[in-house]
PDB file of C-alpha atoms and ligand atoms in Angstrom:
ATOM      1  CA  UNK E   1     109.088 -52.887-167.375  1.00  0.00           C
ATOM      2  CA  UNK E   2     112.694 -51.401-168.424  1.00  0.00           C
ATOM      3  CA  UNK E   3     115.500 -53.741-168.905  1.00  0.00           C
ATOM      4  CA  UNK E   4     119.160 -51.936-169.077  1.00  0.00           C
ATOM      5  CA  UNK E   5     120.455 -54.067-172.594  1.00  0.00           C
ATOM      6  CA  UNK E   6     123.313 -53.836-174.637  1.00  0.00           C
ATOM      7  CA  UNK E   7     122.954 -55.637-178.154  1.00  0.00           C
ATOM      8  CA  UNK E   8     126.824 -56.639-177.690  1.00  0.00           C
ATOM      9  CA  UNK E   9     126.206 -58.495-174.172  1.00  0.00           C
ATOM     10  CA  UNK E  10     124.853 -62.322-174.216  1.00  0.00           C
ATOM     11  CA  UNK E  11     123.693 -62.030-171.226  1.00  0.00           C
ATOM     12  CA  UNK E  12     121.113 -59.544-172.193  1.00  0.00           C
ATOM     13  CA  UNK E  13     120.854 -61.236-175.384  1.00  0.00           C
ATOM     14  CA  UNK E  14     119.742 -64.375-173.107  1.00  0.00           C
ATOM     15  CA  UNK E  15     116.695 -62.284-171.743  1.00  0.00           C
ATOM     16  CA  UNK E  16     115.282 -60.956-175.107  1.00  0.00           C
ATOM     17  CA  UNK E  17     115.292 -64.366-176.348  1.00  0.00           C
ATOM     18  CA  UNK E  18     113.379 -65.714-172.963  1.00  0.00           C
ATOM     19  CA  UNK E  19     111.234 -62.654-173.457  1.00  0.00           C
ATOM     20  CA  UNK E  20     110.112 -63.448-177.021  1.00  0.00           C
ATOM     21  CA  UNK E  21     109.891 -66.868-176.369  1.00  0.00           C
ATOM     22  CA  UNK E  22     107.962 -66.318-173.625  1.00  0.00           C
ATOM     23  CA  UNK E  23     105.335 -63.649-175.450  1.00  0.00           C
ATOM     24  CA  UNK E  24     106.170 -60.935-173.156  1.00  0.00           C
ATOM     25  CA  UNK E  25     108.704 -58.839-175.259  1.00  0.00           C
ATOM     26  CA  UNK E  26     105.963 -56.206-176.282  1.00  0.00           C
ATOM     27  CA  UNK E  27     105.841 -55.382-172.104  1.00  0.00           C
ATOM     28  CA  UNK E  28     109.783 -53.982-171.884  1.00  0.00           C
ATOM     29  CA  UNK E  29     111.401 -51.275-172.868  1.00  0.00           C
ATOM     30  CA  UNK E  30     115.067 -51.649-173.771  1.00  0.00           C
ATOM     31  CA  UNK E  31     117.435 -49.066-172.008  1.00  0.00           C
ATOM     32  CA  UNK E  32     121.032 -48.538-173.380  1.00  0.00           C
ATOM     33  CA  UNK E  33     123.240 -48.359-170.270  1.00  0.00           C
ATOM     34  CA  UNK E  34     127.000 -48.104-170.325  1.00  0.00           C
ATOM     35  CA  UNK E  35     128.871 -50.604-167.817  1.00  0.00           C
ATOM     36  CA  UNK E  36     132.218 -50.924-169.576  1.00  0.00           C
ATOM     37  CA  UNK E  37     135.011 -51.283-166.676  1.00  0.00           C
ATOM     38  CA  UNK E  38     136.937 -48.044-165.902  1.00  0.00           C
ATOM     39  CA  UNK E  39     134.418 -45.928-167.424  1.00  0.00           C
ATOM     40  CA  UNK E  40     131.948 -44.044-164.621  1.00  0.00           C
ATOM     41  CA  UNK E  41     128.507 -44.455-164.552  1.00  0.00           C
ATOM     42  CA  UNK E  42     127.228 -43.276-161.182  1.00  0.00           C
ATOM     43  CA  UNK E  43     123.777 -42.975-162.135  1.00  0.00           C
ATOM     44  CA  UNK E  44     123.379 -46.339-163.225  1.00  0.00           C
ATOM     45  CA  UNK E  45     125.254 -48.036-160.002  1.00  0.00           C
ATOM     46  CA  UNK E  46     123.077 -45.612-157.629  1.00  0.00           C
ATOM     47  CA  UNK E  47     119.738 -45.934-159.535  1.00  0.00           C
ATOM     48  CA  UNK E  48     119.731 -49.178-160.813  1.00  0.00           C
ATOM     49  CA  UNK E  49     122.365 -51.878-160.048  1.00  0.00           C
ATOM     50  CA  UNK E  50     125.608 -50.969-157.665  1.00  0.00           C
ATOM     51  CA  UNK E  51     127.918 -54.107-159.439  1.00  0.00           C
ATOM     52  CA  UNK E  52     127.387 -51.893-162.892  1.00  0.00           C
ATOM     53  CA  UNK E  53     126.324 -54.840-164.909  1.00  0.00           C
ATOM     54  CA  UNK E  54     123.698 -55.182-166.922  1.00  0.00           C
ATOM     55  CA  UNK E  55     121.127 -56.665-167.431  1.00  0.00           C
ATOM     56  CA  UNK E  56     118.632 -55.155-164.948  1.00  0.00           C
ATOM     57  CA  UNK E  57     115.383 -55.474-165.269  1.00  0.00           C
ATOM     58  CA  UNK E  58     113.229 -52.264-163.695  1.00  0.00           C
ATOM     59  CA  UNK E  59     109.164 -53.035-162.592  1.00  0.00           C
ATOM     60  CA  UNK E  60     106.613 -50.610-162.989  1.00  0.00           C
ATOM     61  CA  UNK E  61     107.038 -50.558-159.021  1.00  0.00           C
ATOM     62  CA  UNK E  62     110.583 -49.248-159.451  1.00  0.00           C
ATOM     63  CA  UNK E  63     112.017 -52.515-157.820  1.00  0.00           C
ATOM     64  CA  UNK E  64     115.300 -53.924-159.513  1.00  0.00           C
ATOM     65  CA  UNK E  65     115.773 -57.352-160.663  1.00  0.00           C
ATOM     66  CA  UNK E  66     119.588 -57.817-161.284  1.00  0.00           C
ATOM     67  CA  UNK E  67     120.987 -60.981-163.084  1.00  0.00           C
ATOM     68  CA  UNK E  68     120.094 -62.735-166.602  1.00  0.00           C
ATOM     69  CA  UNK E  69     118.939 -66.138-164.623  1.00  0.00           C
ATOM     70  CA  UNK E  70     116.798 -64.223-161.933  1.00  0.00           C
ATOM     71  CA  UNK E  71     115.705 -61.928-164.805  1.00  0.00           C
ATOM     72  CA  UNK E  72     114.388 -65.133-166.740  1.00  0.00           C
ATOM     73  CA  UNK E  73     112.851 -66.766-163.660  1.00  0.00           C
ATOM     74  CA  UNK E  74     110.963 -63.386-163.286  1.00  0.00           C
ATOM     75  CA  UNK E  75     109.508 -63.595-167.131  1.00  0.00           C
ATOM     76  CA  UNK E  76     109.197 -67.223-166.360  1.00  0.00           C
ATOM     77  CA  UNK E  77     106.800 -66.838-163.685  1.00  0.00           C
ATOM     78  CA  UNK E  78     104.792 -64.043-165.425  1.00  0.00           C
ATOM     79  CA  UNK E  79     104.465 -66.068-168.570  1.00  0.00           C
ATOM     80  CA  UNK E  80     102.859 -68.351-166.679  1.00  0.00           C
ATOM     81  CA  UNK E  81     106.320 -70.848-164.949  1.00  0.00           C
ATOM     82  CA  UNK E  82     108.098 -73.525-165.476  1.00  0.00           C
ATOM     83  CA  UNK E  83     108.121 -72.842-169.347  1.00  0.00           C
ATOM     84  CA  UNK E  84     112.092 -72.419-169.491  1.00  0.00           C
ATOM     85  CA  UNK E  85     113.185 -73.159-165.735  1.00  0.00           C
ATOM     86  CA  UNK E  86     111.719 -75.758-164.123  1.00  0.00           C
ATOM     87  CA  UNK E  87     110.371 -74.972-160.811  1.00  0.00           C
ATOM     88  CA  UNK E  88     110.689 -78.500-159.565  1.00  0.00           C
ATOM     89  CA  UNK E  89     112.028 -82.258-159.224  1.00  0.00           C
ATOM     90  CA  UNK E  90     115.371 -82.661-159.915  1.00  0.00           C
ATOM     91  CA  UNK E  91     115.327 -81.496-163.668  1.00  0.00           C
ATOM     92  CA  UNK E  92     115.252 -77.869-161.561  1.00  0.00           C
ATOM     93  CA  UNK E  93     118.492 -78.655-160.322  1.00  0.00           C
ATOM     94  CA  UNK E  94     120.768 -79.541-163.376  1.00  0.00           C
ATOM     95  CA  UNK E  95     119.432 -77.129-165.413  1.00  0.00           C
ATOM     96  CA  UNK E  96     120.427 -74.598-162.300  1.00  0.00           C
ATOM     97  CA  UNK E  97     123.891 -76.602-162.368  1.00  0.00           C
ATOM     98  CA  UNK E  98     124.282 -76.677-166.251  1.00  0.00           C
ATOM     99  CA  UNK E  99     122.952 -72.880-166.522  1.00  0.00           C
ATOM    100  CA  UNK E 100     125.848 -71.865-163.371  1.00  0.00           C
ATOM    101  CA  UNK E 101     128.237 -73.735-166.344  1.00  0.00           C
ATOM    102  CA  UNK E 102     127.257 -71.585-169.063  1.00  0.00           C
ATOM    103  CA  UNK E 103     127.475 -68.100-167.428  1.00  0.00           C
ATOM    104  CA  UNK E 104     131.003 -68.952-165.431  1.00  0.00           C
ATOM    105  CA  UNK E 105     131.941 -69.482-169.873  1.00  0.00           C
ATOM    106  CA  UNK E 106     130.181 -66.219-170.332  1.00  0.00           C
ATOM    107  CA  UNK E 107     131.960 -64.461-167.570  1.00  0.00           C
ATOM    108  CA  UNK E 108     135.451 -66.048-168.536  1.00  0.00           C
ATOM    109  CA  UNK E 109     134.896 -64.715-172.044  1.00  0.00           C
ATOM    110  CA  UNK E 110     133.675 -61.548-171.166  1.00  0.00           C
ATOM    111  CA  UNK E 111     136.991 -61.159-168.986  1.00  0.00           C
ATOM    112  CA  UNK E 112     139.133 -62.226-171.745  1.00  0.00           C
ATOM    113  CA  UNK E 113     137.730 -59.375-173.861  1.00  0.00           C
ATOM    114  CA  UNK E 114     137.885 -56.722-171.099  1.00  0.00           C
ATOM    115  CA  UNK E 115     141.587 -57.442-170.791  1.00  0.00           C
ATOM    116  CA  UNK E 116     142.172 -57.333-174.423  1.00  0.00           C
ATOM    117  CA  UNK E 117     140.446 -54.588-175.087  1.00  0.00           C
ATOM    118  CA  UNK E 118     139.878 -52.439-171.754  1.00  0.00           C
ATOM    119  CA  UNK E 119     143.098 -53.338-169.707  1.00  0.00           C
ATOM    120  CA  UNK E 120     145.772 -50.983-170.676  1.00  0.00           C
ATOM    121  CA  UNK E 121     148.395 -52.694-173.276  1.00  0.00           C
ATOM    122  CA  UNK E 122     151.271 -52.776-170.707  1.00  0.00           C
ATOM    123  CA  UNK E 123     149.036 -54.712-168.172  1.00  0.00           C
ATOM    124  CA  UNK E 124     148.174 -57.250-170.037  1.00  0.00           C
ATOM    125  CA  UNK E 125     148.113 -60.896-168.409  1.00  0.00           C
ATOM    126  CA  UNK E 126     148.175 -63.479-170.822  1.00  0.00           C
ATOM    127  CA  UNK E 127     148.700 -66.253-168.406  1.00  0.00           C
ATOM    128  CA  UNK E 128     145.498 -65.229-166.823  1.00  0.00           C
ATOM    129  CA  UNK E 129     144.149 -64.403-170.305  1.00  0.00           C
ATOM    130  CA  UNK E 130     144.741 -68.307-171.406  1.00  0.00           C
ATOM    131  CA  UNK E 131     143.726 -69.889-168.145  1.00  0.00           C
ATOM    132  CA  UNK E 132     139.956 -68.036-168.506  1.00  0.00           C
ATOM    133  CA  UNK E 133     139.730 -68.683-172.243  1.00  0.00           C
ATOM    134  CA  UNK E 134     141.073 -72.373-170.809  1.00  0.00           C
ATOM    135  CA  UNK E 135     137.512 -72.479-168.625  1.00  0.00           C
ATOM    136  CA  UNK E 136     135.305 -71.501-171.223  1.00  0.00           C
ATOM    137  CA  UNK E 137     136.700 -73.679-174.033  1.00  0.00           C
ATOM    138  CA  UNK E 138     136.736 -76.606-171.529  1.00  0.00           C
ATOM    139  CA  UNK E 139     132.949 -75.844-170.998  1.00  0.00           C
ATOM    140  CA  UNK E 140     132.276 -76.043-174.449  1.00  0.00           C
ATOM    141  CA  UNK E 141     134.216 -79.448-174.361  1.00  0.00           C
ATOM    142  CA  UNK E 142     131.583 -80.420-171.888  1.00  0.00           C
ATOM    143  CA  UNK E 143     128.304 -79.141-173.227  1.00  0.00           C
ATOM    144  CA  UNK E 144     129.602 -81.102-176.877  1.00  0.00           C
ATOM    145  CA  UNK E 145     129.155 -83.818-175.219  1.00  0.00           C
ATOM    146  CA  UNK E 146     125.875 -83.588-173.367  1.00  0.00           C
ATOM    147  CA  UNK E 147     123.151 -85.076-175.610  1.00  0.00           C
ATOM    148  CA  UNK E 148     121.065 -84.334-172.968  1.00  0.00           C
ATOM    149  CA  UNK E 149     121.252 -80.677-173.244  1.00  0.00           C
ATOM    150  CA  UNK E 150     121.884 -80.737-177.251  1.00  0.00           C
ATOM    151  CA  UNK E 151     118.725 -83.066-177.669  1.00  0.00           C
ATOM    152  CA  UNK E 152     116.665 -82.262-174.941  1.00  0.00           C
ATOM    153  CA  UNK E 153     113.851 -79.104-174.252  1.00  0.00           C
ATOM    154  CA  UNK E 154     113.979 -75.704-175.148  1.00  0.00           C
ATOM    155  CA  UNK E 155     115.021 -73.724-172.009  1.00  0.00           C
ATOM    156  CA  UNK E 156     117.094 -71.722-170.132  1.00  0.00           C
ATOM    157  CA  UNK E 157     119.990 -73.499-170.973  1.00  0.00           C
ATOM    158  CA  UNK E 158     120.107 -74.337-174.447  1.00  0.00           C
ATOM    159  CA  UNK E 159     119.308 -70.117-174.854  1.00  0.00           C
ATOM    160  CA  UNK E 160     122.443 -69.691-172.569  1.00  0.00           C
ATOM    161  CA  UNK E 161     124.608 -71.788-174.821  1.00  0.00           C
ATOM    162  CA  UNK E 162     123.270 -70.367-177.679  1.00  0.00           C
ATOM    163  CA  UNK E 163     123.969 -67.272-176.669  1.00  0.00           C
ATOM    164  CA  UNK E 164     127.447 -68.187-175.566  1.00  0.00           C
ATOM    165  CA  UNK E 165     128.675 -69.538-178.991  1.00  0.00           C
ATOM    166  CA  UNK E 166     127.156 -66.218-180.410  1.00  0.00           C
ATOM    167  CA  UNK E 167     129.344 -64.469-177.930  1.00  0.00           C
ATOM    168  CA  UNK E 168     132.053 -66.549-179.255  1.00  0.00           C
ATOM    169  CA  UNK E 169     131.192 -65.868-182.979  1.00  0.00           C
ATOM    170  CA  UNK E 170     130.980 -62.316-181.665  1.00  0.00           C
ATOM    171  CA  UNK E 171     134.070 -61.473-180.044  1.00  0.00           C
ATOM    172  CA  UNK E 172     136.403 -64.120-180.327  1.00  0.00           C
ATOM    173  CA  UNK E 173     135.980 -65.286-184.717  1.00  0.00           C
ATOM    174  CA  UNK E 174     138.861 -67.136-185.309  1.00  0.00           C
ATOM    175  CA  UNK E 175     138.275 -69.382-182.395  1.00  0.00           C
ATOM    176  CA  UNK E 176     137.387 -72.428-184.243  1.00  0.00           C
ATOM    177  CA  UNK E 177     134.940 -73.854-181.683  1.00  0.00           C
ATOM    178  CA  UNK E 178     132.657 -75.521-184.709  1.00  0.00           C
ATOM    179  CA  UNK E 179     136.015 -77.785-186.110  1.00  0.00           C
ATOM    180  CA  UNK E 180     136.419 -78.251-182.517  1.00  0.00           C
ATOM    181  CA  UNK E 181     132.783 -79.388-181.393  1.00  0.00           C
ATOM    182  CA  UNK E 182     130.576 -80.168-184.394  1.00  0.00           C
ATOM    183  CA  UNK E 183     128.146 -81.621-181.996  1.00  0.00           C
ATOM    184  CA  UNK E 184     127.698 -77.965-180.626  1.00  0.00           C
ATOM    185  CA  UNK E 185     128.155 -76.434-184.602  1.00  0.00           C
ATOM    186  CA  UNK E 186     124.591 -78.856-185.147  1.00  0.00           C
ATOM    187  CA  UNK E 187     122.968 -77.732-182.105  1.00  0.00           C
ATOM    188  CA  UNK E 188     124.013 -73.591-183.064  1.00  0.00           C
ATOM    189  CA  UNK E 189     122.121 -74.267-186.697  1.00  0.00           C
ATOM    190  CA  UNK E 190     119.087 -75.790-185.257  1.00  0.00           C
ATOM    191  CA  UNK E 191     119.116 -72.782-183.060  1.00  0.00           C
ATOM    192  CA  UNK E 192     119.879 -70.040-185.971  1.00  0.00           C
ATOM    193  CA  UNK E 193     116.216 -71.491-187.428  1.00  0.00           C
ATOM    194  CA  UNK E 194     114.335 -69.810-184.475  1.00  0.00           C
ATOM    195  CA  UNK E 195     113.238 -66.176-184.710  1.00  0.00           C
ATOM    196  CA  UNK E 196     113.981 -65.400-181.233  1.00  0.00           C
ATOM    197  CA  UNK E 197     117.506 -66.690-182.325  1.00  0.00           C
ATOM    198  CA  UNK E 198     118.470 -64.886-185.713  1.00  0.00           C
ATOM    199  CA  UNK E 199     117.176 -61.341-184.528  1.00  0.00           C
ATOM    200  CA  UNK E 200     118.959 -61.324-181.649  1.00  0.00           C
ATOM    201  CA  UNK E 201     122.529 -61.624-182.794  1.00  0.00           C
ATOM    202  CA  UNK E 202     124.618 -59.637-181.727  1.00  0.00           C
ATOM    203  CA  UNK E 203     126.093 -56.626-184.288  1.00  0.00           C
ATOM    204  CA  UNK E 204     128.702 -57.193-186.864  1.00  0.00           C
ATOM    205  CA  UNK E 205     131.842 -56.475-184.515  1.00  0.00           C
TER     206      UNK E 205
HETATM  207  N1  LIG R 301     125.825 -62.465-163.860  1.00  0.00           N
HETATM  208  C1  LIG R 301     125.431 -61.306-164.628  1.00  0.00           C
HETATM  209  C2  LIG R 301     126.564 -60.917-165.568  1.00  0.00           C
HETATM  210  C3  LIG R 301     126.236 -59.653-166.338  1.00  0.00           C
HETATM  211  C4  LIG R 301     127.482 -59.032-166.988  1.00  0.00           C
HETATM  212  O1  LIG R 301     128.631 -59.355-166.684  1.00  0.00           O
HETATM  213  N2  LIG R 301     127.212 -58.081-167.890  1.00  0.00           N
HETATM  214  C5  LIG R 301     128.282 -57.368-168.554  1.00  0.00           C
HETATM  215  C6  LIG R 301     127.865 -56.938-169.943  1.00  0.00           C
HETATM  216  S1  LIG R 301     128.010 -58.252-171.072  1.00  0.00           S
HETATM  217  C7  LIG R 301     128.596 -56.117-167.779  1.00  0.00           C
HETATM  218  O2  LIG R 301     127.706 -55.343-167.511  1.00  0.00           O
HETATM  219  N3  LIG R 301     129.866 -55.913-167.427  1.00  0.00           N
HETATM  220  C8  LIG R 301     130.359 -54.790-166.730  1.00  0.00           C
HETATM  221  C9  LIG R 301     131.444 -55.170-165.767  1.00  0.00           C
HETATM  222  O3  LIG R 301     131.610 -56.380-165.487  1.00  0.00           O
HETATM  223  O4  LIG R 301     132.130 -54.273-165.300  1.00  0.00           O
HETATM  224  C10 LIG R 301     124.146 -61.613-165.395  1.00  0.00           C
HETATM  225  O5  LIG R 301     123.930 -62.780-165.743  1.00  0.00           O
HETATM  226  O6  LIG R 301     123.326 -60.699-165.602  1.00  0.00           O
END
């Protein structure tokens, strides 16, 4: 298997973690693929995923699996299932709820960046800037005070907001998000302790 990965993106990051969790990192070869907005990359969107984002995941059969949740559901089942989404009952359902949370925050973010850094300078929004940082700060609001996600299993979802406070960390430092939530600055250490965790972080910016 090939997954299209970018060390900088937490939603890749989110499937390298699931993979080494799940023991199947030694079966996929990472793939740098550029998807930054405004910049062509018509092989990519022909041969691998038309919406230009990654990460992809490519079988040995040359069938594409596009999205970070699918992606994980995929490794899931491999490994096994049910180990980081559960397949049923109604646990299936708010982690599928709380997960939907976590990558609208991820998107928000990852817009907020693009239009700082992508959009040209005279385009800026900041109105629209605000109300998506707004959404993902909110979320974190939210998730600080879910005990049941800080306290409960290792899955798909505590990997997702892991990997969206890295992405925070990452591209947005002077945030303050651990003053703000020190529920959520607990839950990021007890994270950092896990191998999958510290080797996937993303690059000094
Ligand atoms: N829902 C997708 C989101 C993936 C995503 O937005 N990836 C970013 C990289 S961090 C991307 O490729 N962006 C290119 C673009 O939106 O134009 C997933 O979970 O895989």
């Amino acid at each position: 298997m090939k997954l299209s990965f970018s060390p900088a993106s937490p939603f890749a990051r989110k499937v390298r973690i699931a993979a080494i969790e799940l023991g199947l990192i030694d079966q996929i070869d990472f793939m740098a693929a550029a998807t930054t907005p405004g910049q062509p990359n018509e092989d990519y969107i022909r041969q691998v995923n038309p919406l230009k984002k990654l990460p992809a995941l490519i079988l040995d059969s040359g069938e594409v699996i596009i999205d970070s949740f699918v992606i994980v559901e995929y490794l899931d089942d491999l490994a096994g299932g049910g180990k980081l989404t559960p397949s049923s009952g109604p646990e299936r359902w708010r982690v599928r709820s709380d997960h939907s949370l976590l990558q609208g925050m991820m998107e928000s973010m990852l817009l907020c960046r693009y239009e700082k850094l992508v959009r040209p300078k005279d385009f800026f929004w900041q109105a629209w800037y605000d109300d998506h940082w707004h959404r993902a700060w909110t979320g974190f609001a939210k998730f600080d005070a879910n005990d049941k996600v800080l306290d409960g299993p290792f899955d798909i979802v505590q990997i997702a907001l892991t990997c969206a406070l890295g992405y925070a960390d990452f591209r947005f430092a002077e945030c303050g998000w651990r003053d703000a939530y020190p529920k959520l600055a607990a839950f990021n250490e007890r994270m950092m302790q896990r191998e999958s965790v510290k080797i996937s972080m993303p690059p000094p910016a």
